[in-house]
PDB file of C-alpha atoms (C1' of nucleotides) in Angstrom:
ATOM      1  CA  MET A   9       4.979  28.920   3.803  1.00 35.00           C
ATOM      2  CA  ALA A  10       2.999  25.827   4.170  1.00 33.00           C
ATOM      3  CA  ARG A  11       0.024  25.360   1.880  1.00 38.00           C
ATOM      4  CA  THR A  12      -3.454  25.706   3.362  1.00 41.00           C
ATOM      5  CA  PRO A  13      -4.869  22.267   3.638  1.00 44.00           C
ATOM      6  CA  CYS A  14      -7.297  20.895   1.139  1.00 47.00           C
ATOM      7  CA  CYS A  15     -10.207  21.134   3.517  1.00 50.00           C
ATOM      8  CA  GLU A  16     -10.908  22.432   6.849  1.00 45.00           C
ATOM      9  CA  LYS A  17     -10.577  19.685   9.171  1.00 51.00           C
ATOM     10  CA  MET A  18     -12.799  21.092  11.812  1.00 56.00           C
ATOM     11  CA  GLY A  19     -16.154  19.430  11.795  1.00 72.00           C
ATOM     12  CA  LEU A  20     -15.663  17.396   8.657  1.00 83.00           C
ATOM     13  CA  LYS A  21     -16.190  13.528   8.803  1.00 86.00           C
ATOM     14  CA  LYS A  22     -13.595  11.163   7.991  1.00 86.00           C
ATOM     15  CA  GLY A  23     -13.482   7.443   7.805  1.00 87.00           C
ATOM     16  CA  PRO A  24     -15.861   4.828   6.235  1.00 90.00           C
ATOM     17  CA  TRP A  25     -19.067   6.312   4.061  1.00 92.00           C
ATOM     18  CA  THR A  26     -22.363   5.541   5.347  1.00 91.00           C
ATOM     19  CA  PRO A  27     -25.014   4.393   2.859  1.00 90.00           C
ATOM     20  CA  GLU A  28     -27.045   7.560   3.494  1.00 90.00           C
ATOM     21  CA  GLU A  29     -23.882   9.697   2.561  1.00 91.00           C
ATOM     22  CA  ASP A  30     -23.488   7.598  -0.618  1.00 91.00           C
ATOM     23  CA  GLN A  31     -27.076   8.120  -1.654  1.00 92.00           C
ATOM     24  CA  ILE A  32     -26.616  11.966  -0.982  1.00 92.00           C
ATOM     25  CA  LEU A  33     -23.492  12.005  -3.121  1.00 92.00           C
ATOM     26  CA  ILE A  34     -24.925   9.995  -5.946  1.00 92.00           C
ATOM     27  CA  SER A  35     -28.166  11.975  -5.945  1.00 92.00           C
ATOM     28  CA  HIS A  36     -26.435  15.252  -5.998  1.00 91.00           C
ATOM     29  CA  ILE A  37     -23.939  14.447  -8.796  1.00 91.00           C
ATOM     30  CA  GLN A  38     -26.757  12.941 -10.795  1.00 90.00           C
ATOM     31  CA  ARG A  39     -28.702  16.076 -10.670  1.00 89.00           C
ATOM     32  CA  TYR A  40     -25.835  18.798 -10.841  1.00 88.00           C
ATOM     33  CA  GLY A  41     -22.702  17.047 -11.932  1.00 87.00           C
ATOM     34  CA  HIS A  42     -19.430  17.540 -10.136  1.00 84.00           C
ATOM     35  CA  GLY A  43     -17.838  20.670 -11.642  1.00 80.00           C
ATOM     36  CA  ASN A  44     -16.407  21.722  -8.273  1.00 88.00           C
ATOM     37  CA  TRP A  45     -15.213  19.136  -5.893  1.00 90.00           C
ATOM     38  CA  ARG A  46     -14.524  21.523  -3.071  1.00 87.00           C
ATOM     39  CA  ALA A  47     -17.834  23.404  -3.346  1.00 89.00           C
ATOM     40  CA  LEU A  48     -19.806  20.019  -3.621  1.00 91.00           C
ATOM     41  CA  PRO A  49     -20.050  18.786  -0.150  1.00 90.00           C
ATOM     42  CA  LYS A  50     -21.322  22.048   1.204  1.00 88.00           C
ATOM     43  CA  GLN A  51     -24.010  22.195  -1.775  1.00 89.00           C
ATOM     44  CA  ALA A  52     -24.972  18.566  -1.074  1.00 91.00           C
ATOM     45  CA  GLY A  53     -25.211  18.968   2.622  1.00 90.00           C
ATOM     46  CA  LEU A  54     -22.317  16.598   3.360  1.00 91.00           C
ATOM     47  CA  LEU A  55     -19.783  16.994   6.242  1.00 90.00           C
ATOM     48  CA  ARG A  56     -16.912  15.675   3.968  1.00 91.00           C
ATOM     49  CA  CYS A  57     -14.060  17.524   2.090  1.00 90.00           C
ATOM     50  CA  GLY A  58     -14.008  17.626  -1.503  1.00 90.00           C
ATOM     51  CA  LYS A  59     -11.424  15.248  -1.922  1.00 90.00           C
ATOM     52  CA  SER A  60     -13.029  12.610   0.121  1.00 91.00           C
ATOM     53  CA  CYS A  61     -16.190  13.021  -2.119  1.00 92.00           C
ATOM     54  CA  ARG A  62     -14.022  12.663  -5.161  1.00 91.00           C
ATOM     55  CA  LEU A  63     -12.409   9.653  -4.111  1.00 91.00           C
ATOM     56  CA  ARG A  64     -15.627   8.107  -2.934  1.00 92.00           C
ATOM     57  CA  TRP A  65     -17.247   8.814  -6.300  1.00 92.00           C
ATOM     58  CA  ILE A  66     -14.158   7.760  -8.551  1.00 90.00           C
ATOM     59  CA  ASN A  67     -13.420   4.623  -6.587  1.00 90.00           C
ATOM     60  CA  TYR A  68     -16.697   3.214  -5.430  1.00 90.00           C
ATOM     61  CA  LEU A  69     -19.884   5.070  -6.463  1.00 91.00           C
ATOM     62  CA  ARG A  70     -19.414   5.795 -10.276  1.00 88.00           C
ATOM     63  CA  PRO A  71     -22.108   3.945 -12.261  1.00 86.00           C
ATOM     64  CA  ASP A  72     -19.467   2.261 -14.716  1.00 84.00           C
ATOM     65  CA  ILE A  73     -17.322   0.857 -11.964  1.00 86.00           C
ATOM     66  CA  LYS A  74     -16.493  -2.851 -12.587  1.00 84.00           C
ATOM     67  CA  ARG A  75     -16.275  -4.792  -9.359  1.00 81.00           C
ATOM     68  CA  GLY A  76     -15.367  -8.465  -8.856  1.00 81.00           C
ATOM     69  CA  LYS A  77     -12.450 -10.459  -9.721  1.00 84.00           C
ATOM     70  CA  PHE A  78      -9.793  -9.443 -12.160  1.00 87.00           C
ATOM     71  CA  SER A  79      -9.615 -11.649 -15.221  1.00 86.00           C
ATOM     72  CA  LYS A  80      -6.454 -13.107 -16.598  1.00 85.00           C
ATOM     73  CA  GLU A  81      -6.541 -10.770 -19.410  1.00 85.00           C
ATOM     74  CA  GLU A  82      -6.639  -7.845 -16.917  1.00 87.00           C
ATOM     75  CA  GLU A  83      -3.828  -9.361 -14.970  1.00 87.00           C
ATOM     76  CA  ASP A  84      -1.698  -9.711 -18.010  1.00 85.00           C
ATOM     77  CA  ILE A  85      -2.304  -6.004 -18.816  1.00 86.00           C
ATOM     78  CA  ILE A  86      -1.551  -4.711 -15.428  1.00 87.00           C
ATOM     79  CA  ILE A  87       1.745  -6.802 -15.145  1.00 86.00           C
ATOM     80  CA  LYS A  88       2.893  -5.932 -18.668  1.00 82.00           C
ATOM     81  CA  LEU A  89       2.332  -2.171 -17.992  1.00 84.00           C
ATOM     82  CA  HIS A  90       3.827  -2.265 -14.726  1.00 84.00           C
ATOM     83  CA  ARG A  91       7.099  -3.672 -16.137  1.00 79.00           C
ATOM     84  CA  VAL A  92       7.062  -0.580 -18.442  1.00 76.00           C
ATOM     85  CA  LEU A  93       5.905   2.116 -16.249  1.00 76.00           C
ATOM     86  CA  GLY A  94       6.557   1.141 -12.721  1.00 73.00           C
ATOM     87  CA  ASN A  95       4.563   2.581  -9.809  1.00 70.00           C
ATOM     88  CA  ARG A  96       5.383   6.088 -10.409  1.00 65.00           C
ATOM     89  CA  CYS A  97       3.545   7.009 -13.469  1.00 63.00           C
ATOM     90  CA  GLY A  98       1.442   3.885 -13.790  1.00 76.00           C
ATOM     91  CA  TRP A  99      -1.650   3.121 -11.803  1.00 87.00           C
ATOM     92  CA  ALA A 100      -3.816   5.819 -13.517  1.00 85.00           C
ATOM     93  CA  THR A 101      -2.498   5.180 -16.780  1.00 85.00           C
ATOM     94  CA  ILE A 102      -3.174   1.430 -16.460  1.00 87.00           C
ATOM     95  CA  ALA A 103      -6.595   2.265 -15.212  1.00 87.00           C
ATOM     96  CA  THR A 104      -7.280   4.158 -18.645  1.00 84.00           C
ATOM     97  CA  ARG A 105      -6.484   0.550 -20.278  1.00 83.00           C
ATOM     98  CA  LEU A 106      -9.001  -1.418 -18.012  1.00 86.00           C
ATOM     99  CA  PRO A 107     -12.535   0.119 -18.375  1.00 83.00           C
ATOM    100  CA  GLY A 108     -14.430   0.054 -15.165  1.00 85.00           C
ATOM    101  CA  ARG A 109     -11.248  -0.434 -12.878  1.00 90.00           C
ATOM    102  CA  THR A 110      -9.984   2.343 -10.780  1.00 89.00           C
ATOM    103  CA  ASP A 111      -6.230   3.232 -10.232  1.00 89.00           C
ATOM    104  CA  ASN A 112      -7.000   2.565  -6.505  1.00 90.00           C
ATOM    105  CA  GLU A 113      -8.251  -0.916  -7.155  1.00 90.00           C
ATOM    106  CA  ILE A 114      -5.502  -1.857  -9.676  1.00 90.00           C
ATOM    107  CA  LYS A 115      -2.817  -0.606  -6.962  1.00 90.00           C
ATOM    108  CA  ASN A 116      -4.503  -2.578  -4.353  1.00 89.00           C
ATOM    109  CA  PHE A 117      -4.668  -5.570  -6.532  1.00 90.00           C
ATOM    110  CA  TRP A 118      -0.949  -5.274  -7.444  1.00 89.00           C
ATOM    111  CA  HIS A 119       0.177  -4.852  -3.897  1.00 87.00           C
ATOM    112  CA  THR A 120      -2.003  -7.859  -2.624  1.00 86.00           C
ATOM    113  CA  HIS A 121      -1.699 -10.142  -5.523  1.00 85.00           C
ATOM    114  CA  LEU A 122       0.482  -9.570  -8.385  1.00 85.00           C
ATOM    115  CA  LYS A 123       3.510  -8.248  -6.768  1.00 81.00           C
ATOM    116  CA  LYS A 124       4.008 -11.479  -4.758  1.00 79.00           C
ATOM    117  CA  ARG A 125       3.471 -13.603  -8.033  1.00 79.00           C
ATOM    118  CA  VAL A 126       5.939 -11.420  -9.837  1.00 78.00           C
ATOM    119  CA  GLU A 127       8.479 -11.708  -6.959  1.00 73.00           C
ATOM    120  CA  ARG A 128       7.972 -15.340  -6.893  1.00 70.00           C
ATOM    121  CA  GLY A 129       8.808 -15.513 -10.499  1.00 71.00           C
ATOM    122  CA  GLU A 130       5.521 -16.963 -11.619  1.00 69.00           C
ATOM    123  CA  VAL A 131       5.174 -14.282 -14.279  1.00 65.00           C
ATOM    124  CA  GLN A 132       8.773 -13.894 -15.252  1.00 56.00           C
ATOM    125  CA  ASN A 133       8.117 -14.604 -19.033  1.00 51.00           C
ATOM    126  CA  MET A 134       5.623 -11.862 -19.352  1.00 49.00           C
ATOM    127  CA  MET A 135       7.252  -9.435 -21.777  1.00 49.00           C
ATOM    128  CA  ASN A 136       5.991  -6.032 -23.158  1.00 47.00           C
ATOM    129  CA  PRO A 137       5.509  -5.745 -26.970  1.00 44.00           C
ATOM    130  CA  PHE A 138       8.800  -4.287 -27.563  1.00 46.00           C
ATOM    131  CA  GLU A 139      10.685  -7.125 -25.750  1.00 47.00           C
ATOM    132  CA  GLU A 140       8.614  -9.662 -27.755  1.00 44.00           C
ATOM    133  CA  ALA A 141       9.504  -7.901 -30.901  1.00 41.00           C
ATOM    134  CA  GLN A 142      13.054  -7.837 -30.188  1.00 42.00           C
ATOM    135  CA  GLY A 143      13.241 -11.316 -28.627  1.00 37.00           C
ATOM    136  CA  ALA A 144      14.500 -12.132 -25.305  1.00 30.00           C
ATOM    137  CA  SER A 145      17.961 -12.639 -26.386  1.00 30.00           C
ATOM    138  CA  SER A 146      18.312  -9.449 -28.620  1.00 32.00           C
ATOM    139  CA  ALA A 147      21.568  -7.801 -28.361  1.00 30.00           C
ATOM    140  CA  GLY A 148      20.202  -4.372 -28.113  1.00 33.00           C
ATOM    141  CA  ILE A 149      17.761  -1.738 -29.812  1.00 35.00           C
ATOM    142  CA  LEU A 150      18.113   0.414 -32.611  1.00 35.00           C
ATOM    143  CA  MET A 151      17.650   4.173 -32.422  1.00 35.00           C
ATOM    144  CA  ASN A 152      17.786   7.233 -34.705  1.00 34.00           C
ATOM    145  CA  MET A 153      19.945   9.768 -32.940  1.00 30.00           C
ATOM    146  CA  PRO A 154      21.004  12.475 -35.441  1.00 28.00           C
ATOM    147  CA  GLN A 155      22.356  15.003 -32.862  1.00 28.00           C
ATOM    148  CA  VAL A 156      23.548  12.490 -30.058  1.00 30.00           C
ATOM    149  CA  GLY A 157      26.018  10.172 -31.702  1.00 28.00           C
ATOM    150  CA  VAL A 158      26.120   7.781 -29.143  1.00 32.00           C
ATOM    151  CA  ASP A 159      27.771   4.620 -30.146  1.00 34.00           C
ATOM    152  CA  ALA A 160      27.199   1.007 -28.488  1.00 38.00           C
ATOM    153  CA  SER A 161      30.111   1.783 -26.126  1.00 37.00           C
ATOM    154  CA  GLY A 162      28.469   5.015 -24.853  1.00 35.00           C
ATOM    155  CA  ALA A 163      31.202   7.515 -26.520  1.00 34.00           C
ATOM    156  CA  THR A 164      29.596  10.507 -28.088  1.00 30.00           C
ATOM    157  CA  SER A 165      30.312  12.109 -31.461  1.00 30.00           C
ATOM    158  CA  SER A 166      28.874  14.491 -33.786  1.00 28.00           C
ATOM    159  CA  VAL A 167      27.896  12.042 -36.343  1.00 27.00           C
ATOM    160  CA  THR A 168      24.499  11.440 -37.217  1.00 29.00           C
ATOM    161  CA  GLU A 169      23.725   7.912 -37.233  1.00 30.00           C
ATOM    162  CA  LYS A 170      21.441   5.064 -36.434  1.00 33.00           C
ATOM    163  CA  VAL A 171      22.666   3.829 -33.019  1.00 30.00           C
ATOM    164  CA  LEU A 172      22.496   0.341 -31.579  1.00 32.00           C
ATOM    165  CA  ILE A 173      22.162   0.856 -27.783  1.00 32.00           C
ATOM    166  CA  ALA A 174      23.383  -2.426 -26.345  1.00 27.00           C
ATOM    167  CA  ASN A 175      22.903  -2.486 -22.805  1.00 31.00           C
ATOM    168  CA  ASP A 176      20.718  -1.138 -19.914  1.00 36.00           C
ATOM    169  CA  SER A 177      23.638   0.713 -18.301  1.00 33.00           C
ATOM    170  CA  LEU A 178      23.831   3.046 -21.226  1.00 31.00           C
ATOM    171  CA  LEU A 179      20.184   3.755 -21.090  1.00 34.00           C
ATOM    172  CA  SER A 180      20.405   4.499 -17.342  1.00 36.00           C
ATOM    173  CA  ARG A 181      23.359   6.751 -17.845  1.00 34.00           C
ATOM    174  CA  ARG A 182      21.379   8.798 -20.280  1.00 35.00           C
ATOM    175  CA  ASN A 183      18.303   8.411 -18.218  1.00 38.00           C
ATOM    176  CA  ILE A 184      16.305   6.746 -20.823  1.00 37.00           C
ATOM    177  CA  PRO A 185      13.755   4.259 -19.800  1.00 39.00           C
ATOM    178  CA  PRO A 186      14.256   0.915 -21.196  1.00 38.00           C
ATOM    179  CA  ILE A 187      11.034   1.058 -23.168  1.00 38.00           C
ATOM    180  CA  VAL A 188      13.035   3.290 -25.456  1.00 36.00           C
ATOM    181  CA  GLY A 189      13.185   0.166 -27.455  1.00 35.00           C
ATOM    182  CA  LEU A 190      10.184   1.344 -29.318  1.00 36.00           C
ATOM    183  CA  GLY A 191      12.951   2.711 -31.500  1.00 33.00           C
ATOM    184  CA  PHE A 192      13.365  -0.686 -32.887  1.00 30.00           C
ATOM    185  CA  TYR A 193      10.363  -0.124 -34.760  1.00 32.00           C
ATOM    186  CA  GLY A 194      11.742   3.008 -36.241  1.00 33.00           C
ATOM    187  CA  ALA A 195       8.803   4.791 -34.530  1.00 34.00           C
ATOM    188  CA  VAL A 196      11.078   7.205 -32.615  1.00 36.00           C
ATOM    189  CA  SER A 197      13.814   9.763 -33.399  1.00 36.00           C
ATOM    190  CA  SER A 198      15.120  12.501 -31.569  1.00 36.00           C
ATOM    191  CA  ASN A 199      15.605  16.307 -32.567  1.00 37.00           C
ATOM    192  CA  VAL A 200      18.500  18.639 -32.247  1.00 37.00           C
ATOM    193  CA  SER A 201      17.817  19.699 -28.682  1.00 40.00           C
ATOM    194  CA  GLY A 202      17.630  15.973 -27.615  1.00 39.00           C
ATOM    195  CA  GLU A 203      13.978  15.849 -27.321  1.00 41.00           C
ATOM    196  CA  ILE A 204      12.400  12.578 -28.650  1.00 40.00           C
ATOM    197  CA  ILE A 205      10.045  13.063 -31.426  1.00 39.00           C
ATOM    198  CA  ALA A 206       7.860  10.973 -33.502  1.00 39.00           C
ATOM    199  CA  ASN A 207       7.909   9.973 -37.149  1.00 38.00           C
ATOM    200  CA  ASN A 208       4.849   8.662 -38.827  1.00 36.00           C
ATOM    201  CA  SER A 209       5.633   4.924 -38.790  1.00 39.00           C
ATOM    202  CA  HIS A 210       3.930   4.325 -35.637  1.00 38.00           C
ATOM    203  CA  SER A 211       0.689   4.950 -37.281  1.00 39.00           C
ATOM    204  CA  GLU A 212       0.951   1.797 -39.195  1.00 39.00           C
ATOM    205  CA  ILE A 213       1.389  -0.619 -36.114  1.00 41.00           C
ATOM    206  CA  GLY A 214      -2.077  -0.616 -35.088  1.00 50.00           C
ATOM    207  CA  GLU A 215      -4.105   0.461 -32.049  1.00 55.00           C
ATOM    208  CA  GLU A 216      -2.309  -1.655 -29.578  1.00 54.00           C
ATOM    209  CA  MET A 217       0.999  -0.350 -30.712  1.00 54.00           C
ATOM    210  CA  GLU A 218      -0.301   3.160 -30.759  1.00 58.00           C
ATOM    211  CA  PHE A 219      -1.179   2.595 -27.152  1.00 59.00           C
ATOM    212  CA  TRP A 220       2.437   1.593 -26.372  1.00 59.00           C
ATOM    213  CA  TYR A 221       3.757   4.294 -28.412  1.00 57.00           C
ATOM    214  CA  ASN A 222       1.777   6.951 -26.328  1.00 60.00           C
ATOM    215  CA  MET A 223       2.972   5.200 -23.075  1.00 57.00           C
ATOM    216  CA  PHE A 224       6.608   5.400 -24.412  1.00 56.00           C
ATOM    217  CA  MET A 225       6.287   8.997 -25.247  1.00 55.00           C
ATOM    218  CA  ASN A 226       4.760   9.901 -21.845  1.00 56.00           C
ATOM    219  CA  ASN A 227       7.273   7.727 -20.070  1.00 51.00           C
ATOM    220  CA  HIS A 228      10.298   9.092 -21.942  1.00 51.00           C
ATOM    221  CA  HIS A 229       9.264  13.027 -21.258  1.00 49.00           C
ATOM    222  CA  LYS A 230       8.773  12.048 -17.598  1.00 45.00           C
ATOM    223  CA  GLY A 231      12.002  10.292 -17.370  1.00 42.00           C
ATOM    224  CA  THR A 232      14.021  12.981 -19.011  1.00 41.00           C
ATOM    225  CA  LYS A 233      12.885  16.110 -17.654  1.00 35.00           C
ATOM    226  CA  MET A 234      14.577  15.636 -14.317  1.00 31.00           C
TER     227      MET A 234
ATOM    228  C1'  DA D   1     -14.830 -21.085  21.209  1.00 91.85           C
ATOM    229  C1'  DA D   2     -11.415 -17.852  21.793  1.00 91.85           C
ATOM    230  C1'  DT D   3      -7.498 -15.590  20.182  1.00 91.85           C
ATOM    231  C1'  DT D   4      -4.121 -14.402  16.937  1.00 91.85           C
ATOM    232  C1'  DT D   5      -2.473 -13.491  12.238  1.00 91.85           C
ATOM    233  C1'  DA D   6      -2.822 -12.249   7.558  1.00 91.85           C
ATOM    234  C1'  DG D   7      -4.945 -10.614   3.555  1.00 91.85           C
ATOM    235  C1'  DG D   8      -8.061  -7.413   1.360  1.00 91.85           C
ATOM    236  C1'  DC D   9      -9.476  -3.088   0.370  1.00 91.85           C
ATOM    237  C1'  DA D  10     -11.473   1.606   1.549  1.00 91.85           C
ATOM    238  C1'  DA D  11      -9.880   5.829   2.654  1.00 91.85           C
ATOM    239  C1'  DC D  12      -6.574   9.350   3.931  1.00 91.85           C
ATOM    240  C1'  DC D  13      -2.297  11.971   3.457  1.00 91.85           C
ATOM    241  C1'  DG D  14       1.001  14.687   1.220  1.00 91.85           C
ATOM    242  C1'  DC D  15       2.995  15.874  -3.054  1.00 91.85           C
ATOM    243  C1'  DC D  16       2.954  17.440  -7.673  1.00 91.85           C
ATOM    244  C1'  DT D  17       1.069  19.945 -11.725  1.00 91.85           C
ATOM    245  C1'  DG D  18      -1.684  22.950 -14.449  1.00 91.85           C
ATOM    246  C1'  DA D  19      -4.767  26.721 -14.393  1.00 91.85           C
ATOM    247  C1'  DT D  20      -5.977  31.163 -12.963  1.00 91.85           C
ATOM    248  C1'  DG D  21      -5.493  35.910 -11.267  1.00 91.85           C
TER     249       DG D  21
ATOM    250  C1'  DG L  18       7.166  35.701 -12.384  1.00 91.85           C
ATOM    251  C1'  DC L  19       4.706  34.515  -8.178  1.00 91.85           C
ATOM    252  C1'  DA L  20       1.181  32.868  -5.223  1.00 91.85           C
ATOM    253  C1'  DT L  21      -2.919  30.274  -4.616  1.00 91.85           C
ATOM    254  C1'  DC L  22      -6.382  27.115  -5.964  1.00 91.85           C
ATOM    255  C1'  DA L  23      -8.275  22.662  -7.563  1.00 91.85           C
ATOM    256  C1'  DG L  24      -7.479  18.307  -9.130  1.00 91.85           C
ATOM    257  C1'  DG L  25      -5.064  14.387  -9.613  1.00 91.85           C
ATOM    258  C1'  DC L  26      -1.906  10.819  -8.348  1.00 91.85           C
ATOM    259  C1'  DG L  27       0.969   7.271  -5.645  1.00 91.85           C
ATOM    260  C1'  DG L  28       2.177   5.844  -1.011  1.00 91.85           C
ATOM    261  C1'  DT L  29       0.523   4.500   3.071  1.00 91.85           C
ATOM    262  C1'  DT L  30      -2.659   3.474   6.933  1.00 91.85           C
ATOM    263  C1'  DG L  31      -5.921   1.219   9.460  1.00 91.85           C
ATOM    264  C1'  DC L  32     -10.136  -1.511   9.730  1.00 91.85           C
ATOM    265  C1'  DC L  33     -12.662  -5.534   8.770  1.00 91.85           C
ATOM    266  C1'  DT L  34     -12.973 -10.309   7.850  1.00 91.85           C
ATOM    267  C1'  DA L  35     -11.408 -14.901   7.223  1.00 91.85           C
ATOM    268  C1'  DA L  36      -8.141 -18.269   8.060  1.00 91.85           C
ATOM    269  C1'  DA L  37      -5.123 -20.348  11.236  1.00 91.85           C
ATOM    270  C1'  DT L  38      -3.752 -21.946  15.707  1.00 91.85           C
TER     271       DT L  38
END
DNA sequence: AATTTAGGCAACCGCCTGATG
DNA sequence: GCATCAGGCGGTTGCCTAAAT
């Protein structure tokens, strides 16, 4: 059975927001907050669905929105993170790293500017911290794999050992994203059920690496649950 | 000056996930 | 365990504007 649509289309307005609608939404949220987006338009007297109100607020009206051109630093962060995360678990996560920027804005900026530059090879030397740490010519990455016992050729055994994973094909066969290279730092190991778990070494590598660590953990769990 | 094309971006759509009953 | 709701997210569309012809 099909889900009921998020909003009743009949009588609800679509398309660009008018300044009057913006003002109504801002005033309402400033007075009452936005606890329930679905109920908000009715309470505020707007002929919009809750989703539309939420999007308008988050992407345009929020007071902490930063508008204007992206800085070089912001570009670098987007490119680096996109390399790691890809489109699929990325824009919102990247947005958390760029205060005042929205996922929609970052997504648009990627598709209209950065994607072309990356495709043209203008940013090909941009590496994430793991790649930088390993060096571009590194033979592989080291992981603690107590239960898997996978050697560099991909063969399995019951032996608990540190494993050097030599190439991307092995990673892809095991459905592990390349960022598993964090294991190079000794910050990752896996438990008996095959789930990646943390040890405490990542706490010593600073805020930036903490961020990348969390990024890895999220990415890994998403990548392995399928 | 008029028309066409391309780029930029706001907004919508549909799917997914977590919470709740 | 299942159905439904609500919020969140990425993909995509379509409008607007500036540049090119």
